[in-house]
PDB file of C-alpha atoms in Angstrom:
ATOM      1  CA  MET Y   1    -109.347 305.537  96.728  1.00 47.00           C
ATOM      2  CA  THR Y   2    -111.407 304.360  93.796  1.00 43.00           C
ATOM      3  CA  VAL Y   3    -110.755 304.006  90.061  1.00 41.00           C
ATOM      4  CA  GLN Y   4    -113.114 303.705  87.135  1.00 46.00           C
ATOM      5  CA  VAL Y   5    -113.072 300.229  85.624  1.00 45.00           C
ATOM      6  CA  GLY Y   6    -115.540 300.110  82.797  1.00 46.00           C
ATOM      7  CA  PRO Y   7    -119.046 300.687  84.041  1.00 47.00           C
ATOM      8  CA  GLN Y   8    -118.140 299.568  87.539  1.00 48.00           C
ATOM      9  CA  ILE Y   9    -116.387 301.340  90.403  1.00 44.00           C
ATOM     10  CA  ARG Y  10    -114.330 299.485  92.986  1.00 48.00           C
ATOM     11  CA  SER Y  11    -111.636 300.262  95.495  1.00 47.00           C
ATOM     12  CA  ILE Y  12    -108.100 299.220  94.583  1.00 45.00           C
ATOM     13  CA  ASP Y  13    -107.550 298.552  98.270  1.00 51.00           C
ATOM     14  CA  SER Y  14    -110.367 296.066  98.425  1.00 51.00           C
ATOM     15  CA  PRO Y  15    -109.542 292.393  98.018  1.00 53.00           C
ATOM     16  CA  PRO Y  16    -110.464 290.614  94.762  1.00 52.00           C
ATOM     17  CA  SER Y  17    -113.837 289.026  94.708  1.00 52.00           C
ATOM     18  CA  ARG Y  18    -114.385 285.353  95.441  1.00 52.00           C
ATOM     19  CA  ASN Y  19    -115.430 284.819  91.827  1.00 53.00           C
ATOM     20  CA  ARG Y  20    -112.068 286.174  90.614  1.00 52.00           C
ATOM     21  CA  PHE Y  21    -110.239 283.692  92.867  1.00 47.00           C
ATOM     22  CA  ALA Y  22    -112.472 280.905  91.573  1.00 51.00           C
ATOM     23  CA  SER Y  23    -111.845 281.934  87.967  1.00 53.00           C
ATOM     24  CA  CYS Y  24    -108.080 282.068  88.511  1.00 52.00           C
ATOM     25  CA  HIS Y  25    -108.113 278.690  90.260  1.00 54.00           C
ATOM     26  CA  SER Y  26    -110.182 277.175  87.461  1.00 59.00           C
ATOM     27  CA  SER Y  27    -107.769 278.510  84.820  1.00 60.00           C
ATOM     28  CA  GLN Y  28    -104.751 277.089  86.651  1.00 61.00           C
ATOM     29  CA  SER Y  29    -106.488 273.725  87.029  1.00 63.00           C
ATOM     30  CA  LEU Y  30    -107.274 273.648  83.310  1.00 60.00           C
ATOM     31  CA  THR Y  31    -103.657 274.469  82.477  1.00 62.00           C
ATOM     32  CA  MET Y  32    -102.446 271.674  84.763  1.00 64.00           C
ATOM     33  CA  VAL Y  33    -104.880 269.208  83.203  1.00 58.00           C
ATOM     34  CA  LEU Y  34    -103.769 270.135  79.686  1.00 62.00           C
ATOM     35  CA  ALA Y  35    -100.102 269.839  80.686  1.00 64.00           C
ATOM     36  CA  LEU Y  36    -100.802 266.460  82.280  1.00 60.00           C
ATOM     37  CA  ARG Y  37    -102.578 265.262  79.141  1.00 65.00           C
ATOM     38  CA  ARG Y  38     -99.654 266.385  76.960  1.00 66.00           C
ATOM     39  CA  SER Y  39     -97.230 264.617  79.298  1.00 65.00           C
ATOM     40  CA  LEU Y  40     -99.299 261.421  79.229  1.00 63.00           C
ATOM     41  CA  ALA Y  41     -99.589 261.580  75.448  1.00 64.00           C
ATOM     42  CA  MET Y  42     -95.825 262.048  75.118  1.00 64.00           C
ATOM     43  CA  SER Y  43     -95.158 259.184  77.543  1.00 65.00           C
ATOM     44  CA  SER Y  44     -97.538 257.001  75.554  1.00 66.00           C
ATOM     45  CA  ARG Y  45     -95.703 257.771  72.303  1.00 67.00           C
ATOM     46  CA  VAL Y  46     -92.335 257.027  73.907  1.00 63.00           C
ATOM     47  CA  ALA Y  47     -93.673 253.790  75.378  1.00 62.00           C
ATOM     48  CA  ASN Y  48     -95.156 252.723  72.035  1.00 67.00           C
ATOM     49  CA  ARG Y  49     -91.890 253.538  70.275  1.00 70.00           C
ATOM     50  CA  SER Y  50     -89.922 251.528  72.843  1.00 66.00           C
ATOM     51  CA  LEU Y  51     -92.309 248.585  72.564  1.00 67.00           C
ATOM     52  CA  GLY Y  52     -92.047 248.768  68.785  1.00 69.00           C
ATOM     53  CA  MET Y  53     -88.240 248.701  68.930  1.00 73.00           C
ATOM     54  CA  LEU Y  54     -88.354 245.781  71.375  1.00 68.00           C
ATOM     55  CA  HIS Y  55     -90.707 243.908  69.047  1.00 68.00           C
ATOM     56  CA  GLN Y  56     -88.361 244.503  66.109  1.00 71.00           C
ATOM     57  CA  GLN Y  57     -85.377 243.283  68.150  1.00 69.00           C
ATOM     58  CA  GLN Y  58     -87.249 240.156  69.222  1.00 67.00           C
ATOM     59  CA  LYS Y  59     -88.301 239.551  65.626  1.00 66.00           C
ATOM     60  CA  ALA Y  60     -84.706 239.945  64.440  1.00 63.00           C
ATOM     61  CA  MET Y  61     -83.445 237.564  67.133  1.00 63.00           C
ATOM     62  CA  LYS Y  62     -85.752 234.860  65.790  1.00 65.00           C
ATOM     63  CA  HIS Y  63     -83.840 235.085  62.495  1.00 65.00           C
ATOM     64  CA  THR Y  64     -80.376 235.262  64.057  1.00 71.00           C
ATOM     65  CA  HIS Y  65     -78.188 232.209  63.599  1.00 79.00           C
ATOM     66  CA  THR Y  66     -74.799 231.123  64.863  1.00 86.00           C
ATOM     67  CA  LEU Y  67     -71.646 230.853  62.759  1.00 90.00           C
ATOM     68  CA  VAL Y  68     -68.752 229.122  64.538  1.00 93.00           C
ATOM     69  CA  LEU Y  69     -65.258 229.824  63.171  1.00 93.00           C
ATOM     70  CA  ILE Y  70     -62.387 227.556  64.208  1.00 94.00           C
ATOM     71  CA  ARG Y  71     -58.736 227.763  63.271  1.00 94.00           C
ATOM     72  CA  HIS Y  72     -56.946 224.479  62.601  1.00 95.00           C
ATOM     73  CA  GLY Y  73     -54.723 222.926  65.263  1.00 96.00           C
ATOM     74  CA  GLU Y  74     -50.954 223.291  65.268  1.00 97.00           C
ATOM     75  CA  SER Y  75     -49.348 221.935  62.080  1.00 97.00           C
ATOM     76  CA  GLU Y  76     -45.878 220.451  61.641  1.00 97.00           C
ATOM     77  CA  TRP Y  77     -44.720 223.665  59.983  1.00 97.00           C
ATOM     78  CA  ASN Y  78     -46.266 225.803  62.719  1.00 96.00           C
ATOM     79  CA  LYS Y  79     -44.086 223.870  65.124  1.00 96.00           C
ATOM     80  CA  LYS Y  80     -41.009 224.569  62.970  1.00 97.00           C
ATOM     81  CA  ASN Y  81     -41.959 228.254  62.546  1.00 97.00           C
ATOM     82  CA  LEU Y  82     -42.081 228.035  58.739  1.00 97.00           C
ATOM     83  CA  PHE Y  83     -44.289 229.992  56.340  1.00 96.00           C
ATOM     84  CA  THR Y  84     -46.957 227.500  55.312  1.00 96.00           C
ATOM     85  CA  GLY Y  85     -49.558 229.153  53.108  1.00 95.00           C
ATOM     86  CA  TRP Y  86     -51.067 226.610  50.726  1.00 95.00           C
ATOM     87  CA  TYR Y  87     -48.536 223.881  51.429  1.00 95.00           C
ATOM     88  CA  ASP Y  88     -50.536 220.866  52.592  1.00 96.00           C
ATOM     89  CA  VAL Y  89     -48.785 219.997  55.832  1.00 96.00           C
ATOM     90  CA  GLN Y  90     -50.132 217.600  58.468  1.00 97.00           C
ATOM     91  CA  LEU Y  91     -51.287 218.465  61.967  1.00 97.00           C
ATOM     92  CA  SER Y  92     -48.720 217.876  64.675  1.00 97.00           C
ATOM     93  CA  GLU Y  93     -49.490 215.606  67.622  1.00 97.00           C
ATOM     94  CA  LYS Y  94     -50.283 218.712  69.625  1.00 97.00           C
ATOM     95  CA  GLY Y  95     -52.515 219.985  66.816  1.00 97.00           C
ATOM     96  CA  ASN Y  96     -54.598 216.801  66.824  1.00 97.00           C
ATOM     97  CA  LYS Y  97     -55.099 217.140  70.570  1.00 97.00           C
ATOM     98  CA  GLU Y  98     -56.051 220.807  70.193  1.00 97.00           C
ATOM     99  CA  ALA Y  99     -58.661 219.937  67.561  1.00 97.00           C
ATOM    100  CA  ALA Y 100     -60.172 217.179  69.704  1.00 97.00           C
ATOM    101  CA  ALA Y 101     -60.267 219.527  72.698  1.00 97.00           C
ATOM    102  CA  ALA Y 102     -62.098 222.134  70.607  1.00 96.00           C
ATOM    103  CA  GLY Y 103     -64.708 219.530  69.689  1.00 96.00           C
ATOM    104  CA  GLN Y 104     -65.133 218.485  73.308  1.00 97.00           C
ATOM    105  CA  LEU Y 105     -65.647 222.098  74.344  1.00 96.00           C
ATOM    106  CA  LEU Y 106     -68.276 222.639  71.649  1.00 95.00           C
ATOM    107  CA  LYS Y 107     -70.088 219.492  72.767  1.00 96.00           C
ATOM    108  CA  LYS Y 108     -69.978 220.631  76.391  1.00 95.00           C
ATOM    109  CA  GLU Y 109     -71.534 223.953  75.394  1.00 94.00           C
ATOM    110  CA  GLY Y 110     -74.295 222.154  73.503  1.00 93.00           C
ATOM    111  CA  TYR Y 111     -73.464 223.262  69.962  1.00 92.00           C
ATOM    112  CA  THR Y 112     -75.133 221.440  67.077  1.00 92.00           C
ATOM    113  CA  PHE Y 113     -74.526 222.168  63.404  1.00 93.00           C
ATOM    114  CA  ASP Y 114     -76.388 221.785  60.138  1.00 91.00           C
ATOM    115  CA  ILE Y 115     -73.501 222.195  57.733  1.00 93.00           C
ATOM    116  CA  ALA Y 116     -69.694 222.593  57.746  1.00 95.00           C
ATOM    117  CA  TYR Y 117     -67.206 224.349  55.473  1.00 95.00           C
ATOM    118  CA  THR Y 118     -63.464 223.902  55.264  1.00 96.00           C
ATOM    119  CA  SER Y 119     -60.515 224.481  52.943  1.00 95.00           C
ATOM    120  CA  TYR Y 120     -58.604 222.095  50.663  1.00 96.00           C
ATOM    121  CA  LEU Y 121     -55.844 221.797  53.268  1.00 97.00           C
ATOM    122  CA  LYS Y 122     -55.619 218.640  55.352  1.00 97.00           C
ATOM    123  CA  ARG Y 123     -54.730 220.496  58.550  1.00 97.00           C
ATOM    124  CA  ALA Y 124     -58.138 222.188  58.404  1.00 97.00           C
ATOM    125  CA  ILE Y 125     -59.937 219.067  57.175  1.00 97.00           C
ATOM    126  CA  ARG Y 126     -58.515 216.896  59.964  1.00 97.00           C
ATOM    127  CA  THR Y 127     -59.385 219.558  62.518  1.00 97.00           C
ATOM    128  CA  LEU Y 128     -62.955 219.431  61.245  1.00 97.00           C
ATOM    129  CA  TRP Y 129     -62.977 215.634  61.492  1.00 97.00           C
ATOM    130  CA  HIS Y 130     -61.909 215.846  65.141  1.00 97.00           C
ATOM    131  CA  VAL Y 131     -64.576 218.437  65.933  1.00 97.00           C
ATOM    132  CA  LEU Y 132     -67.364 216.487  64.245  1.00 97.00           C
ATOM    133  CA  GLU Y 133     -66.245 213.241  65.856  1.00 97.00           C
ATOM    134  CA  GLN Y 134     -66.175 214.751  69.342  1.00 97.00           C
ATOM    135  CA  THR Y 135     -69.598 216.367  68.868  1.00 96.00           C
ATOM    136  CA  ASP Y 136     -71.003 213.191  67.261  1.00 96.00           C
ATOM    137  CA  GLN Y 137     -72.004 215.081  64.119  1.00 96.00           C
ATOM    138  CA  MET Y 138     -69.912 213.406  61.426  1.00 95.00           C
ATOM    139  CA  TRP Y 139     -73.079 212.939  59.375  1.00 96.00           C
ATOM    140  CA  ILE Y 140     -73.638 216.621  58.532  1.00 95.00           C
ATOM    141  CA  PRO Y 141     -72.813 217.891  55.006  1.00 94.00           C
ATOM    142  CA  VAL Y 142     -69.245 219.171  54.543  1.00 95.00           C
ATOM    143  CA  PHE Y 143     -68.258 221.513  51.718  1.00 94.00           C
ATOM    144  CA  LYS Y 144     -64.661 222.276  50.784  1.00 94.00           C
ATOM    145  CA  THR Y 145     -63.369 225.305  48.919  1.00 92.00           C
ATOM    146  CA  TRP Y 146     -59.884 226.623  48.139  1.00 93.00           C
ATOM    147  CA  ARG Y 147     -61.196 230.074  49.080  1.00 91.00           C
ATOM    148  CA  LEU Y 148     -60.872 229.084  52.739  1.00 94.00           C
ATOM    149  CA  ASN Y 149     -57.182 228.226  52.312  1.00 94.00           C
ATOM    150  CA  GLU Y 150     -54.631 230.201  54.267  1.00 94.00           C
ATOM    151  CA  ARG Y 151     -53.069 233.237  52.609  1.00 92.00           C
ATOM    152  CA  HIS Y 152     -50.616 232.154  49.928  1.00 93.00           C
ATOM    153  CA  TYR Y 153     -47.109 233.283  50.903  1.00 95.00           C
ATOM    154  CA  GLY Y 154     -45.572 233.069  47.448  1.00 94.00           C
ATOM    155  CA  ALA Y 155     -41.790 232.753  47.503  1.00 95.00           C
ATOM    156  CA  LEU Y 156     -41.837 232.882  51.309  1.00 96.00           C
ATOM    157  CA  THR Y 157     -43.431 229.413  51.458  1.00 96.00           C
ATOM    158  CA  GLY Y 158     -41.214 227.004  53.391  1.00 96.00           C
ATOM    159  CA  LEU Y 159     -38.871 229.730  54.705  1.00 97.00           C
ATOM    160  CA  ASP Y 160     -38.089 230.186  58.381  1.00 97.00           C
ATOM    161  CA  LYS Y 161     -40.035 233.171  59.689  1.00 96.00           C
ATOM    162  CA  GLN Y 162     -37.295 234.495  61.960  1.00 96.00           C
ATOM    163  CA  ALA Y 163     -34.623 234.149  59.266  1.00 97.00           C
ATOM    164  CA  THR Y 164     -36.886 235.999  56.823  1.00 96.00           C
ATOM    165  CA  VAL Y 165     -37.320 238.843  59.312  1.00 96.00           C
ATOM    166  CA  GLU Y 166     -33.552 239.085  59.762  1.00 96.00           C
ATOM    167  CA  LYS Y 167     -33.051 239.213  55.994  1.00 95.00           C
ATOM    168  CA  HIS Y 168     -35.838 241.598  54.942  1.00 95.00           C
ATOM    169  CA  GLY Y 169     -36.707 243.433  58.157  1.00 96.00           C
ATOM    170  CA  ALA Y 170     -39.670 243.064  60.472  1.00 95.00           C
ATOM    171  CA  GLU Y 171     -41.676 245.867  58.852  1.00 95.00           C
ATOM    172  CA  LYS Y 172     -41.463 244.421  55.340  1.00 95.00           C
ATOM    173  CA  VAL Y 173     -42.273 240.885  56.506  1.00 95.00           C
ATOM    174  CA  LEU Y 174     -45.244 242.150  58.509  1.00 94.00           C
ATOM    175  CA  GLU Y 175     -46.432 243.948  55.384  1.00 94.00           C
ATOM    176  CA  TRP Y 176     -46.232 240.722  53.372  1.00 93.00           C
ATOM    177  CA  ARG Y 177     -48.068 238.812  56.081  1.00 92.00           C
ATOM    178  CA  ARG Y 178     -50.866 241.260  56.873  1.00 90.00           C
ATOM    179  CA  SER Y 179     -51.345 243.642  53.939  1.00 89.00           C
ATOM    180  CA  TYR Y 180     -54.305 243.224  51.602  1.00 86.00           C
ATOM    181  CA  ASN Y 181     -52.626 245.322  48.904  1.00 89.00           C
ATOM    182  CA  ILE Y 182     -48.998 244.184  48.865  1.00 90.00           C
ATOM    183  CA  PRO Y 183     -48.495 240.474  48.097  1.00 91.00           C
ATOM    184  CA  PRO Y 184     -45.358 238.517  49.029  1.00 94.00           C
ATOM    185  CA  PRO Y 185     -42.709 237.902  46.318  1.00 94.00           C
ATOM    186  CA  ASP Y 186     -43.940 235.703  43.463  1.00 93.00           C
ATOM    187  CA  LEU Y 187     -43.362 231.979  43.617  1.00 92.00           C
ATOM    188  CA  ASP Y 188     -41.513 230.427  40.676  1.00 92.00           C
ATOM    189  CA  THR Y 189     -43.706 228.099  38.625  1.00 90.00           C
ATOM    190  CA  SER Y 190     -41.066 225.385  38.896  1.00 92.00           C
ATOM    191  CA  SER Y 191     -41.280 225.353  42.703  1.00 93.00           C
ATOM    192  CA  GLU Y 192     -42.685 222.296  44.438  1.00 92.00           C
ATOM    193  CA  TYR Y 193     -44.948 224.703  46.320  1.00 92.00           C
ATOM    194  CA  TYR Y 194     -46.437 226.290  43.191  1.00 91.00           C
ATOM    195  CA  PRO Y 195     -50.212 225.579  43.353  1.00 90.00           C
ATOM    196  CA  GLY Y 196     -50.533 225.389  39.580  1.00 86.00           C
ATOM    197  CA  ASN Y 197     -48.647 222.079  39.754  1.00 87.00           C
ATOM    198  CA  ASP Y 198     -51.225 220.651  42.172  1.00 89.00           C
ATOM    199  CA  ILE Y 199     -54.237 218.895  40.654  1.00 88.00           C
ATOM    200  CA  ARG Y 200     -56.504 220.584  43.208  1.00 89.00           C
ATOM    201  CA  TYR Y 201     -55.742 224.026  41.821  1.00 88.00           C
ATOM    202  CA  LYS Y 202     -55.175 223.462  38.101  1.00 80.00           C
ATOM    203  CA  ASP Y 203     -58.478 225.079  37.128  1.00 76.00           C
ATOM    204  CA  VAL Y 204     -58.570 227.780  39.820  1.00 77.00           C
ATOM    205  CA  LEU Y 205     -57.936 230.622  37.357  1.00 70.00           C
ATOM    206  CA  ARG Y 206     -60.749 229.400  35.124  1.00 69.00           C
ATOM    207  CA  ARG Y 207     -63.101 229.124  38.083  1.00 66.00           C
ATOM    208  CA  ILE Y 208     -62.170 232.592  39.282  1.00 63.00           C
ATOM    209  CA  CYS Y 209     -63.247 233.963  35.905  1.00 58.00           C
ATOM    210  CA  LEU Y 210     -66.474 231.949  35.843  1.00 52.00           C
ATOM    211  CA  TRP Y 211     -67.677 232.402  39.380  1.00 50.00           C
ATOM    212  CA  PRO Y 212     -67.871 235.577  41.501  1.00 53.00           C
ATOM    213  CA  SER Y 213     -65.829 235.801  44.658  1.00 54.00           C
ATOM    214  CA  LEU Y 214     -67.426 234.667  47.909  1.00 51.00           C
ATOM    215  CA  TRP Y 215     -66.573 238.110  49.272  1.00 48.00           C
ATOM    216  CA  ASN Y 216     -68.918 239.758  46.746  1.00 53.00           C
ATOM    217  CA  SER Y 217     -71.704 237.233  46.242  1.00 51.00           C
ATOM    218  CA  ARG Y 218     -74.620 235.744  48.103  1.00 51.00           C
ATOM    219  CA  PRO Y 219     -74.132 232.584  50.180  1.00 51.00           C
ATOM    220  CA  PRO Y 220     -74.037 229.423  48.058  1.00 54.00           C
ATOM    221  CA  ALA Y 221     -77.313 227.692  47.349  1.00 49.00           C
ATOM    222  CA  TYR Y 222     -76.304 224.678  49.432  1.00 52.00           C
ATOM    223  CA  CYS Y 223     -76.371 226.785  52.614  1.00 54.00           C
ATOM    224  CA  PRO Y 224     -80.076 226.697  53.576  1.00 52.00           C
ATOM    225  CA  SER Y 225     -81.478 229.633  55.489  1.00 51.00           C
ATOM    226  CA  GLY Y 226     -82.059 229.093  59.180  1.00 53.00           C
ATOM    227  CA  ARG Y 227     -79.050 226.807  59.554  1.00 57.00           C
ATOM    228  CA  ALA Y 228     -76.075 226.953  61.915  1.00 61.00           C
ATOM    229  CA  PRO Y 229     -72.848 226.569  59.895  1.00 62.00           C
ATOM    230  CA  LEU Y 230     -69.420 225.530  61.149  1.00 65.00           C
ATOM    231  CA  CYS Y 231     -66.390 226.894  59.320  1.00 64.00           C
ATOM    232  CA  LEU Y 232     -62.901 225.411  59.655  1.00 61.00           C
ATOM    233  CA  ALA Y 233     -60.112 227.464  58.128  1.00 58.00           C
ATOM    234  CA  SER Y 234     -56.675 228.900  58.627  1.00 57.00           C
ATOM    235  CA  ARG Y 235     -56.149 232.117  60.540  1.00 53.00           C
ATOM    236  CA  ARG Y 236     -56.044 234.242  57.369  1.00 49.00           C
ATOM    237  CA  ALA Y 237     -58.243 232.957  54.582  1.00 44.00           C
ATOM    238  CA  ARG Y 238     -57.374 235.853  52.261  1.00 45.00           C
ATOM    239  CA  THR Y 239     -55.491 234.578  49.216  1.00 42.00           C
ATOM    240  CA  TRP Y 240     -53.561 236.081  46.334  1.00 41.00           C
TER     241      TRP Y 240
END
């Protein structure tokens, strides 16, 4: 049986010509080559993107520095389970040992520092002294600020924690201790714990008005870039 195909006549039962097979094979090869090129191009873009990300990460790591935060050792009021806040209590014997041990551990791990920060409270200051002594870095600059003091507990200062829970309830006491929006009861200005009666804090209100909070401002000018700072503070440095 034959059919008319343009100007030519061929049998539909006859096999395709060798040229048709060659043409088909050539077309498939071209398609495979194009697909391979697209795949290679895509792989190249992915590889370049990955290398670019790796380069950015390595570049960022060169500008990454270490900030070491240390809580003070046990204080005399920690031992008695009293609310301490801004009251300037001494470290206990155990607290001094804890601070020295922290310094020894830092030395063992090879830490070196360029600058140190601490609060106005002697429990934090003495902890810093122990750390710097143990790491043989007592020569580095030390800056003190009341903003690193422990949270001020207001009228709770000096009270037994368990007795306060029994009186006001665990939920309310936890709210006073942890909330950023609900302060503890106000402390009477005649109290021995009132910070306004302490020479260290007499001008705090004036300084608050003059200088922006550390939470909202750039690092102080005396903290050079590229340095490794050490910060000694209480567990909760948020104050009221």
